[in-house]
CSV table of C-alpha atoms in Angstrom, one decimal:
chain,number,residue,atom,x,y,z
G,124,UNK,CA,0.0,0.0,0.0
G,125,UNK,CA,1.6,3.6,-0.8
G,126,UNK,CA,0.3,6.8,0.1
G,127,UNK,CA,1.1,9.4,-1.7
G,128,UNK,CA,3.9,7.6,-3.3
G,129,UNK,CA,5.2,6.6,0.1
G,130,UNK,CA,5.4,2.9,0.8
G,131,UNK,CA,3.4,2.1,4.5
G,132,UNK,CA,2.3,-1.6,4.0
G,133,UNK,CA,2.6,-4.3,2.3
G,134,UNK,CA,1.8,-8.2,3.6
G,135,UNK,CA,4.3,-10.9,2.6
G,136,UNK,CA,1.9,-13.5,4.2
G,137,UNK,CA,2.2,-16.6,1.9
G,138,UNK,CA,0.2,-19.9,2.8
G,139,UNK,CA,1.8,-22.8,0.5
G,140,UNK,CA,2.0,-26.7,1.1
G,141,UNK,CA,0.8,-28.2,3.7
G,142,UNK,CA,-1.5,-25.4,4.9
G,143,UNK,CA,-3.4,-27.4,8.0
G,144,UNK,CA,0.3,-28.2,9.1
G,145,UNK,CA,1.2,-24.7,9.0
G,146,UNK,CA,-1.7,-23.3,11.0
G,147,UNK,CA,-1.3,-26.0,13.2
G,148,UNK,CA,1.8,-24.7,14.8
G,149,UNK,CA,1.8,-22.2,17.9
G,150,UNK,CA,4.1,-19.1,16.5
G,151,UNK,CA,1.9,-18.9,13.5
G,152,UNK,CA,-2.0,-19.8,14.2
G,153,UNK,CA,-2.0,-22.0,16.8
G,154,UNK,CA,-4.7,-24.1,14.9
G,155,UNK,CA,-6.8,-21.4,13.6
G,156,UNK,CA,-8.8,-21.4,10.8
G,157,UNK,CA,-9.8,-17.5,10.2
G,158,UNK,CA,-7.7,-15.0,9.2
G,159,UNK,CA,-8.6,-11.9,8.4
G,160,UNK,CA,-6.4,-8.4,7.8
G,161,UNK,CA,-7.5,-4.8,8.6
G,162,UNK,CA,-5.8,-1.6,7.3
G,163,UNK,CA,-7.2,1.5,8.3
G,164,UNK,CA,-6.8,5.1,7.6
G,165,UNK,CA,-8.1,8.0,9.6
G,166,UNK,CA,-6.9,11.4,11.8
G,167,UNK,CA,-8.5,8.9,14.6
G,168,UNK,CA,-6.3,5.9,13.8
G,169,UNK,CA,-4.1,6.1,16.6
G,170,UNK,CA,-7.1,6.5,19.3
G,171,UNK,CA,-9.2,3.9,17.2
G,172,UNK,CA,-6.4,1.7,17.7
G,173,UNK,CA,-6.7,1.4,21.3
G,174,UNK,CA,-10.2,0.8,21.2
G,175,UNK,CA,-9.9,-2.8,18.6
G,176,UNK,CA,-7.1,-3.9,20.6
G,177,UNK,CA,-9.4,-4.5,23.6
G,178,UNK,CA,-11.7,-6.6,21.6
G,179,UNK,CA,-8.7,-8.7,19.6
G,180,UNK,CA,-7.9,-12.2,21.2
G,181,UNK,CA,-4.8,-13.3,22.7
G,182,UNK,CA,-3.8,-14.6,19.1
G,183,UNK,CA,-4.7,-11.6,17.0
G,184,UNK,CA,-2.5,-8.5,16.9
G,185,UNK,CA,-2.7,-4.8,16.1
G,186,UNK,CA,0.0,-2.3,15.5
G,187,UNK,CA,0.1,1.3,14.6
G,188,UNK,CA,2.2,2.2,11.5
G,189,UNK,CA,1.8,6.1,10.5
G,190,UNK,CA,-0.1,8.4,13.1
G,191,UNK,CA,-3.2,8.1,10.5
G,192,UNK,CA,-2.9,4.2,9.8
G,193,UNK,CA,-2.9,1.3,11.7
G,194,UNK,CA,-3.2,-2.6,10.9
G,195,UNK,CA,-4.6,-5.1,12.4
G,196,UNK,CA,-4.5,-9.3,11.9
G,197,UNK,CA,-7.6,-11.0,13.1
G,198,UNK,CA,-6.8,-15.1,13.9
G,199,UNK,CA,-9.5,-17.0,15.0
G,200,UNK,CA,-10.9,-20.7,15.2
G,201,UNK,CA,-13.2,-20.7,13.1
G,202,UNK,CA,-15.3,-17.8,10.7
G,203,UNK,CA,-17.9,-18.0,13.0
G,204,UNK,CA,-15.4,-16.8,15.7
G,205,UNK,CA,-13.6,-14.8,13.6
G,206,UNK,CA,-17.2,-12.7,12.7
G,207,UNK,CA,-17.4,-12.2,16.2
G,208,UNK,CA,-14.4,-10.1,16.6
G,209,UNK,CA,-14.3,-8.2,13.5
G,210,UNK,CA,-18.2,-6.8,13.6
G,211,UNK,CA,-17.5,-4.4,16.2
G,212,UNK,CA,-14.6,-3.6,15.2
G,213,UNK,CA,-16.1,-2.2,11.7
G,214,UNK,CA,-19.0,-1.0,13.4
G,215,UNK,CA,-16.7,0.8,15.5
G,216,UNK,CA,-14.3,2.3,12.2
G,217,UNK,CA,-17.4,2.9,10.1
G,218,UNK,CA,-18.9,4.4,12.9
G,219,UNK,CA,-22.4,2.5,12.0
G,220,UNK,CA,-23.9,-0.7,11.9
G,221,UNK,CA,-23.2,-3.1,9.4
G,222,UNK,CA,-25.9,-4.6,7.4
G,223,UNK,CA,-28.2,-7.2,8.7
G,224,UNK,CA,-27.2,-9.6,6.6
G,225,UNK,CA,-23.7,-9.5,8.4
G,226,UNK,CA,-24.9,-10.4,11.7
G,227,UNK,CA,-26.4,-13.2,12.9
């Protein structure tokens, strides 16, 4: 990701061979399932950052980059876990709900 022309982000995260082994192991996802990535841009990203990180799981991780960006990696069990934790998180950066047919 560059903004204006200035290189911030970019995710080398490759999943090849056996991809259940890989998950499998502690350092990487400790057997999870559900990965999800979250880049975000704002004047608020710093205080916005603060407020995800209390609703990420002891697996999941979330790290300021630029005063206006922050990213954030989501692991969870399953999708039905990993829904769980990233709806209020986007509720919370869009600053709405999301639609119904998000939610269950």
């Amino acid at each position: 990701m560059s903004i204006s022309g200035e290189h911030v982000f970019r995710d080398n995260t490759k999943l090849t061979g056996d991809i259940t082994a890989m998950l499998d192991r502690p350092a990487i996802a400790a057997g999870a399932r559900a990965i999800a990535l979250i880049l975000y841009r704002g004047q608020d990203a710093d205080l916005a950052l603060g407020r995800i990180r209390s609703v990420l799981n002891k697996y999941s991780g979330a790290s300021l980059l630029r005063n206006d960006l922050f990213v954030a990696r989501l692991i969870a069990e399953d999708g039905l876990a990993l829904r769980k934790m990233l709806l209020p998180i986007l509720d919370d950066l869009t600053r709405s709900n999301m639609p119904k047919t998000w939610r269950l």
